[in-house]
CSV table of C-alpha atoms in Angstrom, one decimal:
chain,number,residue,atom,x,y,z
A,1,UNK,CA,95.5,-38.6,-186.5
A,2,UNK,CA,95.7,-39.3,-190.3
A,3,UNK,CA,93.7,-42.3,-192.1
A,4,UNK,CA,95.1,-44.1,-194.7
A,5,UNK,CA,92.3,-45.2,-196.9
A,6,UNK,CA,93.3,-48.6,-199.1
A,7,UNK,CA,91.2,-48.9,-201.8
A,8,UNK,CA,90.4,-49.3,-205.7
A,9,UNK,CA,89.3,-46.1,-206.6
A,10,UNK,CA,90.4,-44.4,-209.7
A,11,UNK,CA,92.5,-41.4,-210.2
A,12,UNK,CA,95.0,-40.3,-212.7
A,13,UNK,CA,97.8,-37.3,-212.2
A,14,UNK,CA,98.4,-35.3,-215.1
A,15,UNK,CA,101.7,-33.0,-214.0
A,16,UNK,CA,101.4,-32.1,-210.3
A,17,UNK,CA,97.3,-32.5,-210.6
A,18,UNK,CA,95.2,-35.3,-209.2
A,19,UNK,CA,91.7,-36.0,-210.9
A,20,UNK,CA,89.1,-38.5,-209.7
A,21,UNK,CA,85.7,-39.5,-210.9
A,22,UNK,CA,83.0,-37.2,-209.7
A,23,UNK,CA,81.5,-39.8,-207.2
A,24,UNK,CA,85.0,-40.5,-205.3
A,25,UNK,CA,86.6,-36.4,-205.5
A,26,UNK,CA,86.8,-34.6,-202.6
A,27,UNK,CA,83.7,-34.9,-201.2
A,28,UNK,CA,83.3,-38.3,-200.9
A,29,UNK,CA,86.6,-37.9,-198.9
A,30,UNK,CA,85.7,-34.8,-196.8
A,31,UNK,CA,83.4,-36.8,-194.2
A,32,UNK,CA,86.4,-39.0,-192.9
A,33,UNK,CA,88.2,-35.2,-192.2
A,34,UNK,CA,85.6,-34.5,-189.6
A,35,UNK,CA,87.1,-36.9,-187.5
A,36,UNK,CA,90.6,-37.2,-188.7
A,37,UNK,CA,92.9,-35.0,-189.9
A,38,UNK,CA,94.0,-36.3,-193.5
A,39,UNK,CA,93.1,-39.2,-195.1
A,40,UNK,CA,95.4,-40.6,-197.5
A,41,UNK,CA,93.9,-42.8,-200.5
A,42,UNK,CA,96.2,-45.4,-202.8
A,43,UNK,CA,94.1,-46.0,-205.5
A,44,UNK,CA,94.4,-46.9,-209.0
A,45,UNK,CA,94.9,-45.8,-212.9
A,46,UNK,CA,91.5,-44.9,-214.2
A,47,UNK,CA,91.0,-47.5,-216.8
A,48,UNK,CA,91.2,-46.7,-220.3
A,49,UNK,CA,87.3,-47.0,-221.0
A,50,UNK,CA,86.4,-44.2,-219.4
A,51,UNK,CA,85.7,-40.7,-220.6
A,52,UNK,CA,88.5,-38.8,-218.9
A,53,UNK,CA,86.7,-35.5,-219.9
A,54,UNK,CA,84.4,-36.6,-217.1
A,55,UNK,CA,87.2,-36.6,-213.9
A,56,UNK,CA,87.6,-33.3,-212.1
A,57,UNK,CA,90.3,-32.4,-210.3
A,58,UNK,CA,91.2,-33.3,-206.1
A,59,UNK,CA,92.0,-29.1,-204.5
A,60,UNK,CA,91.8,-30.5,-200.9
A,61,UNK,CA,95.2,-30.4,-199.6
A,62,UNK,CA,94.3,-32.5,-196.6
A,63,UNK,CA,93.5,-35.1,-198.8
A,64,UNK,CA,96.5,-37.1,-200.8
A,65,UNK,CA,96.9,-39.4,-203.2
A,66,UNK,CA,99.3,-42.3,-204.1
A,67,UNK,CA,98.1,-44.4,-207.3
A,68,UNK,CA,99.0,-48.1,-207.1
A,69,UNK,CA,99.5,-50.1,-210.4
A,70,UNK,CA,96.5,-52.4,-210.5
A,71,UNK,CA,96.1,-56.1,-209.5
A,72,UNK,CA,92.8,-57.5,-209.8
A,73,UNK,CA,92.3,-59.5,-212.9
A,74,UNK,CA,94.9,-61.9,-214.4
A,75,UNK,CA,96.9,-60.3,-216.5
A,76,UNK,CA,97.8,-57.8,-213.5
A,77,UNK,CA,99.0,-60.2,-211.4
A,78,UNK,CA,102.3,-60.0,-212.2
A,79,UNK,CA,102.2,-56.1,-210.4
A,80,UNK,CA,101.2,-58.3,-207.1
A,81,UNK,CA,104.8,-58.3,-205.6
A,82,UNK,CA,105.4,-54.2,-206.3
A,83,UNK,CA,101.3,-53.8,-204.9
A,84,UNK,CA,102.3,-55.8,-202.0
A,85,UNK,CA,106.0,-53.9,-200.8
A,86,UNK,CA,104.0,-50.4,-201.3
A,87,UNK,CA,100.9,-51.6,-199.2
A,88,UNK,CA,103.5,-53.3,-196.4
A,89,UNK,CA,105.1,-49.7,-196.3
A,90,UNK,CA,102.1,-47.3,-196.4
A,91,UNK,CA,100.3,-49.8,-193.8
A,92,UNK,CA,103.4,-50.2,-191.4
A,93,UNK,CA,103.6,-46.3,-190.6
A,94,UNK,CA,100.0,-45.7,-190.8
A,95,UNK,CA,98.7,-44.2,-187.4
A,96,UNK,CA,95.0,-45.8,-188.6
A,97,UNK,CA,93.8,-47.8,-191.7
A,98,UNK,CA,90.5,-47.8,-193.6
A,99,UNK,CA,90.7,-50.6,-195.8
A,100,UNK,CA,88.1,-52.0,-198.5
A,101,UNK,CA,88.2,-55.6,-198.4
A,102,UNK,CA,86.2,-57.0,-201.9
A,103,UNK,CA,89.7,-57.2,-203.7
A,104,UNK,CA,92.4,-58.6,-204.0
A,105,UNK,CA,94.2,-55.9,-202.8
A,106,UNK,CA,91.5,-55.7,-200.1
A,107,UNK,CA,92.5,-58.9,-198.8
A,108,UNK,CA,96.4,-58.4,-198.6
A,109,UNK,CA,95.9,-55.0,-197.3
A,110,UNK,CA,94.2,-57.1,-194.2
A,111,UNK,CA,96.7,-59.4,-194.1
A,112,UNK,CA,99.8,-57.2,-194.2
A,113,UNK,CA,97.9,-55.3,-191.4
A,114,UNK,CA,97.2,-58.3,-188.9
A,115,UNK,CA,100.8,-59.5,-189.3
A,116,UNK,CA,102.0,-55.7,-188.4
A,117,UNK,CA,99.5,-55.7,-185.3
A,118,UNK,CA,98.2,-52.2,-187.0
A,119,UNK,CA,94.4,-51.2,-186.1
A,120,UNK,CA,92.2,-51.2,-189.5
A,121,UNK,CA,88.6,-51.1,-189.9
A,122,UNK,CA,86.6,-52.1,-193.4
A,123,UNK,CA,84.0,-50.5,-195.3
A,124,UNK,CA,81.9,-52.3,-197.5
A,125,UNK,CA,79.7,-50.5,-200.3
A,126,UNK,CA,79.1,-53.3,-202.6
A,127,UNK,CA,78.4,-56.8,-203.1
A,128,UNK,CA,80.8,-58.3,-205.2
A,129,UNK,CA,79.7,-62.0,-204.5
A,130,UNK,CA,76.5,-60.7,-206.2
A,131,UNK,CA,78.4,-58.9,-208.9
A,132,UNK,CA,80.6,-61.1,-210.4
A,133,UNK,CA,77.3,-64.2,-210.2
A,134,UNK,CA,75.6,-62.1,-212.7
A,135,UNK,CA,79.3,-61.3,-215.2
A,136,UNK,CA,79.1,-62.8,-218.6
A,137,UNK,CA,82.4,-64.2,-218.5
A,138,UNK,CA,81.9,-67.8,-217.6
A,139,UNK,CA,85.2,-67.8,-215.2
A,140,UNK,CA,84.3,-64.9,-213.2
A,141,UNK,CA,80.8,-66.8,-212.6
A,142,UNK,CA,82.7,-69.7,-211.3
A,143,UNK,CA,85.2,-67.8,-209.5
A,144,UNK,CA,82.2,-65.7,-207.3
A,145,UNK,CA,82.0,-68.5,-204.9
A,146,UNK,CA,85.5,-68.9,-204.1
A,147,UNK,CA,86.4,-64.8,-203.7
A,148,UNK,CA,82.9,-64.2,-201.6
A,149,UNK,CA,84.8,-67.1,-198.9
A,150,UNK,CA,88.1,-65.5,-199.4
A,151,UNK,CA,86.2,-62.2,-198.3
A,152,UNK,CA,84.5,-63.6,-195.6
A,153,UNK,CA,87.3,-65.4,-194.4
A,154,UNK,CA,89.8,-62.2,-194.6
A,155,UNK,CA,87.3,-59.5,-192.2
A,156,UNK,CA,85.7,-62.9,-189.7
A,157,UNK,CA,88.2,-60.8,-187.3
A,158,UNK,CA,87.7,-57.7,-187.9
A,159,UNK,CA,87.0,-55.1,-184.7
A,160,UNK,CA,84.7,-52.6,-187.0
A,161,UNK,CA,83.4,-52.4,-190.2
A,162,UNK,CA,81.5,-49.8,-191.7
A,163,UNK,CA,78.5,-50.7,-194.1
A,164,UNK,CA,76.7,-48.4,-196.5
A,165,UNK,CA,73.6,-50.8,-196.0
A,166,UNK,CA,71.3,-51.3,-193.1
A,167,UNK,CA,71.6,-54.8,-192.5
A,168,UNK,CA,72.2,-56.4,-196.4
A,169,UNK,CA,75.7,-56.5,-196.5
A,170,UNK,CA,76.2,-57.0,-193.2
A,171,UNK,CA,74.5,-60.3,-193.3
A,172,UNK,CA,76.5,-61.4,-196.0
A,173,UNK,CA,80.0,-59.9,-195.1
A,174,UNK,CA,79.7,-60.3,-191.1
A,175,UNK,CA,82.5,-59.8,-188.7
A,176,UNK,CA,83.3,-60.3,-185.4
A,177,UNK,CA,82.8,-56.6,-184.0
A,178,UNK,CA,81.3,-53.0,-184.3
A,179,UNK,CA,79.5,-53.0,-187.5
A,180,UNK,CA,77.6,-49.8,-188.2
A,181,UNK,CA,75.1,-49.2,-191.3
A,182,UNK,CA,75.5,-45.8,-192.7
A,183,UNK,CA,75.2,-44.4,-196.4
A,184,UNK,CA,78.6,-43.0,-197.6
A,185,UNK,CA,76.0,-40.8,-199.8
A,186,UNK,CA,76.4,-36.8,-199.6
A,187,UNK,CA,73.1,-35.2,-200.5
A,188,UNK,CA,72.3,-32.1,-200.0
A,189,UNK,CA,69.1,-31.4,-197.9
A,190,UNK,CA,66.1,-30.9,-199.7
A,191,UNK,CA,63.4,-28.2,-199.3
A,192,UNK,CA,60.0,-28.3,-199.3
A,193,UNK,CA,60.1,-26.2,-203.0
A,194,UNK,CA,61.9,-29.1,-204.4
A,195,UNK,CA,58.8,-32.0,-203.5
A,196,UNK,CA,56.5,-28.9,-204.5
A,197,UNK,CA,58.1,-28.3,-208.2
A,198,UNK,CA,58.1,-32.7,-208.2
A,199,UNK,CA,54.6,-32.3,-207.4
A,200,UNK,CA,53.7,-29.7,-210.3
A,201,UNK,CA,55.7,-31.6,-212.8
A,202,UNK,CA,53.3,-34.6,-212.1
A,203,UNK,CA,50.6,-32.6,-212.2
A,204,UNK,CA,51.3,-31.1,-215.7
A,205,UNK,CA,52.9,-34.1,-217.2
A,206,UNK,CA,50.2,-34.7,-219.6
A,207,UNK,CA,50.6,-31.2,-220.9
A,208,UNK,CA,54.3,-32.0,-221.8
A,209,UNK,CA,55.3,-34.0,-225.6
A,210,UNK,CA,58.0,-35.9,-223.8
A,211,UNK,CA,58.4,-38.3,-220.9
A,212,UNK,CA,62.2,-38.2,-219.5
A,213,UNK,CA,63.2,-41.5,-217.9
A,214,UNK,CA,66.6,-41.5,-216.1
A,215,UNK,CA,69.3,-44.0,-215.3
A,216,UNK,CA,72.4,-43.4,-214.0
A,217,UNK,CA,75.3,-45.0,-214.1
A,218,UNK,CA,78.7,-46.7,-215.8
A,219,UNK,CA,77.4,-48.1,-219.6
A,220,UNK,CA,80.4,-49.9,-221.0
A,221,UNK,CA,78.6,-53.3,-219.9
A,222,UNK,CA,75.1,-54.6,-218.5
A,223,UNK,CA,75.7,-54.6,-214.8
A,224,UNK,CA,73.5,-51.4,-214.4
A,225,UNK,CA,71.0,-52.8,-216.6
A,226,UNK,CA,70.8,-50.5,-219.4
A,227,UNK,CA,69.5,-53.3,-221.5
A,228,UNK,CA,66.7,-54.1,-219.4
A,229,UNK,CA,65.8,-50.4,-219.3
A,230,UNK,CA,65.8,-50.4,-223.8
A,231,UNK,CA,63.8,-53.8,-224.0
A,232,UNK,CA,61.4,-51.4,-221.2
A,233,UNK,CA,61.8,-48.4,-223.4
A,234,UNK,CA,60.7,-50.7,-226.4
A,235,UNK,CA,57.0,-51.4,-225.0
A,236,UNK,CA,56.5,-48.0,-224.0
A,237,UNK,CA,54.7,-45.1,-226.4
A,238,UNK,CA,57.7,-43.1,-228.6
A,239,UNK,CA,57.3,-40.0,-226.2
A,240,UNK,CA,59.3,-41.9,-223.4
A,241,UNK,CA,62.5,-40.8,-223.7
A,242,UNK,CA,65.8,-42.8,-221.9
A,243,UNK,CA,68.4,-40.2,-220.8
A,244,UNK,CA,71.5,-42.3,-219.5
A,245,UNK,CA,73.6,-40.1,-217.4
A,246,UNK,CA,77.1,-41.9,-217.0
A,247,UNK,CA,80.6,-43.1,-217.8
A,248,UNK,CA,81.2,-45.1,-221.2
A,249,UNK,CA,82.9,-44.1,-224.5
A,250,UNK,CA,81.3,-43.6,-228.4
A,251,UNK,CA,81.8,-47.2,-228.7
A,252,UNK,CA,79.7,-48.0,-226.1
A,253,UNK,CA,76.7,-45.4,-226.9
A,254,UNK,CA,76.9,-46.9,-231.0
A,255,UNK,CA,76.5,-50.5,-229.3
A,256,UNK,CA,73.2,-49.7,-227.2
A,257,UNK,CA,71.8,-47.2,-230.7
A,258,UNK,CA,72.1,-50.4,-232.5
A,259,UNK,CA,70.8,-52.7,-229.5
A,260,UNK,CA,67.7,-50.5,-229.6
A,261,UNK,CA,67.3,-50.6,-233.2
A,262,UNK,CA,67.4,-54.8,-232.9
A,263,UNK,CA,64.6,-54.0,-230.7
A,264,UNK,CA,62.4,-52.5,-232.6
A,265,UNK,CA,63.1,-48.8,-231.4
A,266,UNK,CA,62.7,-46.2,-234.2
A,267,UNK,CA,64.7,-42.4,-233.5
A,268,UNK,CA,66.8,-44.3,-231.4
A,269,UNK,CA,68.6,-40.9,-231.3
A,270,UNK,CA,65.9,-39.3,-230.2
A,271,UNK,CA,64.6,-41.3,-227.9
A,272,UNK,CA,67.5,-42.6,-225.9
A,273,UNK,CA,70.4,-39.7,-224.8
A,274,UNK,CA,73.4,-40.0,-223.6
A,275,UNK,CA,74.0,-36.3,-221.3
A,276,UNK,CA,77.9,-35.4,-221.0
A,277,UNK,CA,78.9,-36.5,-217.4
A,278,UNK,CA,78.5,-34.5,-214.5
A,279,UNK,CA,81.0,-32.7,-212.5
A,280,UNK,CA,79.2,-32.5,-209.4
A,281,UNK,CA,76.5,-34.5,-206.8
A,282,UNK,CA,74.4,-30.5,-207.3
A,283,UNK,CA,74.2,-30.6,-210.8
A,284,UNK,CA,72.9,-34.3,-210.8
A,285,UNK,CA,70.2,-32.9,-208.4
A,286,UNK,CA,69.1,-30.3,-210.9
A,287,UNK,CA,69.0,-33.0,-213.7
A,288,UNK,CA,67.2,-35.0,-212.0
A,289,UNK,CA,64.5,-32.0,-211.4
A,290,UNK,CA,64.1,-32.5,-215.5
A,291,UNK,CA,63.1,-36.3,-215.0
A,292,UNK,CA,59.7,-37.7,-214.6
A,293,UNK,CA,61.2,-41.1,-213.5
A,294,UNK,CA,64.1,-42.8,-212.1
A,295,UNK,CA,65.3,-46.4,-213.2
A,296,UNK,CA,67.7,-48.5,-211.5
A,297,UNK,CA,67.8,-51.6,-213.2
A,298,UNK,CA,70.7,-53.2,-211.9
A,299,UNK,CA,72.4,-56.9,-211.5
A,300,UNK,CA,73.9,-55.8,-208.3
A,301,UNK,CA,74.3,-52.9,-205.8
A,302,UNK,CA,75.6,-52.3,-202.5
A,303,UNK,CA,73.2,-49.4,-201.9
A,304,UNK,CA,73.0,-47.0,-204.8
A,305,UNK,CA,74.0,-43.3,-203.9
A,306,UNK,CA,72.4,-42.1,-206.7
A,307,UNK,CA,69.2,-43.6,-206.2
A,308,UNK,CA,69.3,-41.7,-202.7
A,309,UNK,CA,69.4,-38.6,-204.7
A,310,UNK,CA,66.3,-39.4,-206.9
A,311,UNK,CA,64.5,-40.2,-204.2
A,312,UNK,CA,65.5,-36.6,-202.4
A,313,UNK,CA,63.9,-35.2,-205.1
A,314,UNK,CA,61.0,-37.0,-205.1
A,315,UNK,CA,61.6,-39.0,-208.1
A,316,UNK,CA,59.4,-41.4,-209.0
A,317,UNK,CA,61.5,-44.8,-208.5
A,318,UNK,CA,61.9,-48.1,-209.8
A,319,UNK,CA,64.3,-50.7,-209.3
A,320,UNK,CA,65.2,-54.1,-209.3
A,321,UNK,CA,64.6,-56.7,-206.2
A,322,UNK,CA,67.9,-57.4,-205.2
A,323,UNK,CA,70.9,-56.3,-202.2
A,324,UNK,CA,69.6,-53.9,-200.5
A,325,UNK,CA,66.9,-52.2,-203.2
A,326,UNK,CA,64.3,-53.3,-200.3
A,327,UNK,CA,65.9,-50.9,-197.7
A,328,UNK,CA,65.0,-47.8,-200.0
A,329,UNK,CA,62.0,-48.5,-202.0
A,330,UNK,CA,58.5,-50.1,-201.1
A,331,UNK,CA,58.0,-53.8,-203.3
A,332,UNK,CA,55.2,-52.1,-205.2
A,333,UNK,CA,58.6,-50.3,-206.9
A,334,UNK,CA,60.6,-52.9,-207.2
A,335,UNK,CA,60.6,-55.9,-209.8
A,336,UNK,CA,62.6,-59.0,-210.9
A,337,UNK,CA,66.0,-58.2,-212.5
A,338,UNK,CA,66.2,-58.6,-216.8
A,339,UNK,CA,62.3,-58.4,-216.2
A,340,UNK,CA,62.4,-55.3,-218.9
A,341,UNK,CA,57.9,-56.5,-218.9
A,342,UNK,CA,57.7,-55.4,-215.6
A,343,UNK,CA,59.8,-52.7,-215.6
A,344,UNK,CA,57.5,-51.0,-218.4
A,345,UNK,CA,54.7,-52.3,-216.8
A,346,UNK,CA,55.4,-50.5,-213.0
A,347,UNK,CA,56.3,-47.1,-215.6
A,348,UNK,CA,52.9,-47.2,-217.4
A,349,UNK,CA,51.1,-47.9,-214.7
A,350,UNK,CA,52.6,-45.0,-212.7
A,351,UNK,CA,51.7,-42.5,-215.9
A,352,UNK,CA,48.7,-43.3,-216.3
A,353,UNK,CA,47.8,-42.8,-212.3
A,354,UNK,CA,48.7,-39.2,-212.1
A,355,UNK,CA,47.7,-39.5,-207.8
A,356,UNK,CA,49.7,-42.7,-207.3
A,357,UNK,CA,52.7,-40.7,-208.4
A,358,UNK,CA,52.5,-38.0,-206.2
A,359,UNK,CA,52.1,-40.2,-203.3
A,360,UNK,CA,55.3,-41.7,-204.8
A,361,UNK,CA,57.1,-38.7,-204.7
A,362,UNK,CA,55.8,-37.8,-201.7
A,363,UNK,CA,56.9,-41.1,-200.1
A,364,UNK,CA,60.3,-40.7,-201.7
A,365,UNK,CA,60.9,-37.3,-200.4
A,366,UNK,CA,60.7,-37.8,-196.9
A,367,UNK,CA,62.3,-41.2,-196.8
A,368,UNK,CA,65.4,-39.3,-198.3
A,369,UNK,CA,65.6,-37.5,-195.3
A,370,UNK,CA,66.9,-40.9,-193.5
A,371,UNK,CA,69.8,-39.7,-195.3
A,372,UNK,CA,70.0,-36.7,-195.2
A,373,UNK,CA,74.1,-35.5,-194.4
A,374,UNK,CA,73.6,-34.2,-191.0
A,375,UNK,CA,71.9,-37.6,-190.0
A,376,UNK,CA,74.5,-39.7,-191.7
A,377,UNK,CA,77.4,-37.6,-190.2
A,378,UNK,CA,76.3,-37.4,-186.8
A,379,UNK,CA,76.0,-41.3,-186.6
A,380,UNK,CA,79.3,-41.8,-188.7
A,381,UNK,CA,81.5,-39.4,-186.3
A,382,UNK,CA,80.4,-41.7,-183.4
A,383,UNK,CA,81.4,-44.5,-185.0
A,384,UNK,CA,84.6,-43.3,-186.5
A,385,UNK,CA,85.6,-42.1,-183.0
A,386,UNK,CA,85.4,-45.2,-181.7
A,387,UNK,CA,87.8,-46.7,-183.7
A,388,UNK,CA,89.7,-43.4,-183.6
A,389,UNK,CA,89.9,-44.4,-179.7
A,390,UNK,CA,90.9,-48.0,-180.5
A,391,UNK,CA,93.7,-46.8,-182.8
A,392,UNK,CA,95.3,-44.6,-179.7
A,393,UNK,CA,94.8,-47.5,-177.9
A,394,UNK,CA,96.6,-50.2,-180.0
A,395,UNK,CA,99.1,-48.0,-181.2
A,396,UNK,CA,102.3,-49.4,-182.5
């Protein structure tokens, strides 16, 4: 049976060749195929922000994709009619659908689906309720309330729904049926070496010039907090480093230099990087080995894949209090979001308590293995039978 998988995610073709972001290439793809037997994605033009040095290219021929002019803000609305005719097509021969609701296109993916009769299921890996509260723009503030009914109102019917949360989102985007909690993070499992090498880095830290802090994530705005994380920077000593490992372009690196400068950073070269993107989940693992500390000081998340990560290599992890931050760190790790005090406060205290951090890492380590890929893909298969079966059943 194939899946046809309706979504937002970026690609962009160049000849015959599709390239993706590193987080949504084939991999993130690949655990739908153990139950299915393609998966076809509509998608979207990677926006022009981006560093398109950074996308890798899609080999699995079992996976295909269609990019779909985009439709989401304003100004794209006027693509709405060619979105809908492509979406009414793909859906009505679609054997089973896969759809993510937070969008507009979400939402009249859903609908063209219940007016066909066709089975679909959702996935929801973020909360964009919580998002778009915390935008700068004034009119997507105002507009949060009215798109978080719209969402609610669109999957109320829903028969499953696949959540990347253990309960968070599922409290705030319920539906009706099957609703199963399972990371859509792919980690590789973790040896004992790996918590034994975190454990020796701890132990030698004080031997070292430099402290490496880590954040990852998309830097073209403040949703990720990398402005909390330079106010934190700002109250530390100058051998805490900030390595940003993300998506942005020069524009936005010069913009946070000169933010740091305004706050009273010197060597703000020096002292905050920005590392090339990387092309694959293993190489982030083994830059992550280099870190002494993992930040995540976001606005919003649905549940971060690449704090998993840190934490499977027993990182030591902070992050802010908010979505479903509770469900992988203890409060003693968390702290109140834009509270860049605390932030630096929970990071000294850590340094300078060279036992607290290896019960950290310790902690972290084997929490990771809740999801590890063989635990995650055992309890997705069942799940993605099941409405494998309902899709045979309600075929049309």
């Amino acid at each position: 049976m194939k899946l046809l998988y309706c979504s937002t995610f970026m690609f962009r073709r160049v000849e015959n060749k599709i390239f993706a972001l590193p987080s949504c290439a084939d991999p993130f793809f690949q655990k739908y195929l153990e139950v299915f037997d393609s998966v076809k994605v509509l998608g979207i033009p990677v926006r022009s922000y981006l560093d398109k040095s950074a996308l890798v290219e899609m080999t699995d021929p079992r996976i295909n994709v269609r990019i779909v002019k985009p439709n989401n803000s304003p100004i794209e609305f006027f693509n709405d009619a060619e979105v809908r005719d492509i979406l009414y097509n793909e859906i009505n021969k679609a054997e089973a659908i896969l759809i993510k609701p937070a969008s507009r296109r979400g939402m009249m993916a859903i609908n063209i689906a219940e007016k066909l009769h066709k089975p679909y299921m959702i996935e929801m890996t973020g909360d964009i309720h919580n998002a778009l509260k915390q935008h700068p723009n004034i009119l997507k503030r105002l507009y949060a309330p009215f798109l978080y009914r719209q969402i609610k109102n669109a999957i109320r019917n829903c028969e499953f729904g696949l959540y990347v949360s253990q309960e968070y989102l599922q409290q705030q985007f319920p539906i009706k049926g099957l609703m199963c909690g399972c990371s859509d993070v792919v980690i590789e499992r973790s040896e004992e070496t790996v918590l034994s090498k975190r454990l020796h880095r701890i132990d030698t830290m004080s031997n070292r010039t430099v402290i490496d802090i880590a954040l990852i994530g998309f830097y073209q705005g403040k949703m990720k907090g990398v402005d909390t994380a330079i106010r934190a920077l700002a109250e530390m000593p100058e051998n805490f480093h900030l390595n940003i490992l993300g998506n942005g372009t020069e524009a936005n690196r010069e913009f946070w230099f000169h933010y740091a400068e305004k706050c009273g950073i010197s060597r703000v070269r020096e002292r905050i990087t920005f590392p090339k993107p990387l092309d694959n989940a293993h190489a982030v693992l083994e830059w992550l080995d280099t870190q002494d500390f993992m930040i995540l000081p976001s606005l919003s998340e649905g549940l971060c894949r690449c704090l998993v990560e840190a934490l499977s290599r027993g990182c030591v992890c902070f992050a802010t209090n908010i979505c479903s931050m509770p469900e992988l760190l203890p409060n003693s790790c968390l702290h109140p979001k834009k509270n860049a005090h605390a932030l630096a406060n929970l990071i000294l205290d850590a340094y300078r308590n060279p036992t607290s951090m290896k019960n950290m890492a310790i902690r972290n380590f084997y929490h990771s293995k809740n999801y590890d890929f063989e635990v995650l893909k055992e309890k997705r298969n069942l799940f993605l039978n099941q409405f494998k079966e309902y899709c045979k059943n309600t075929k049309r």
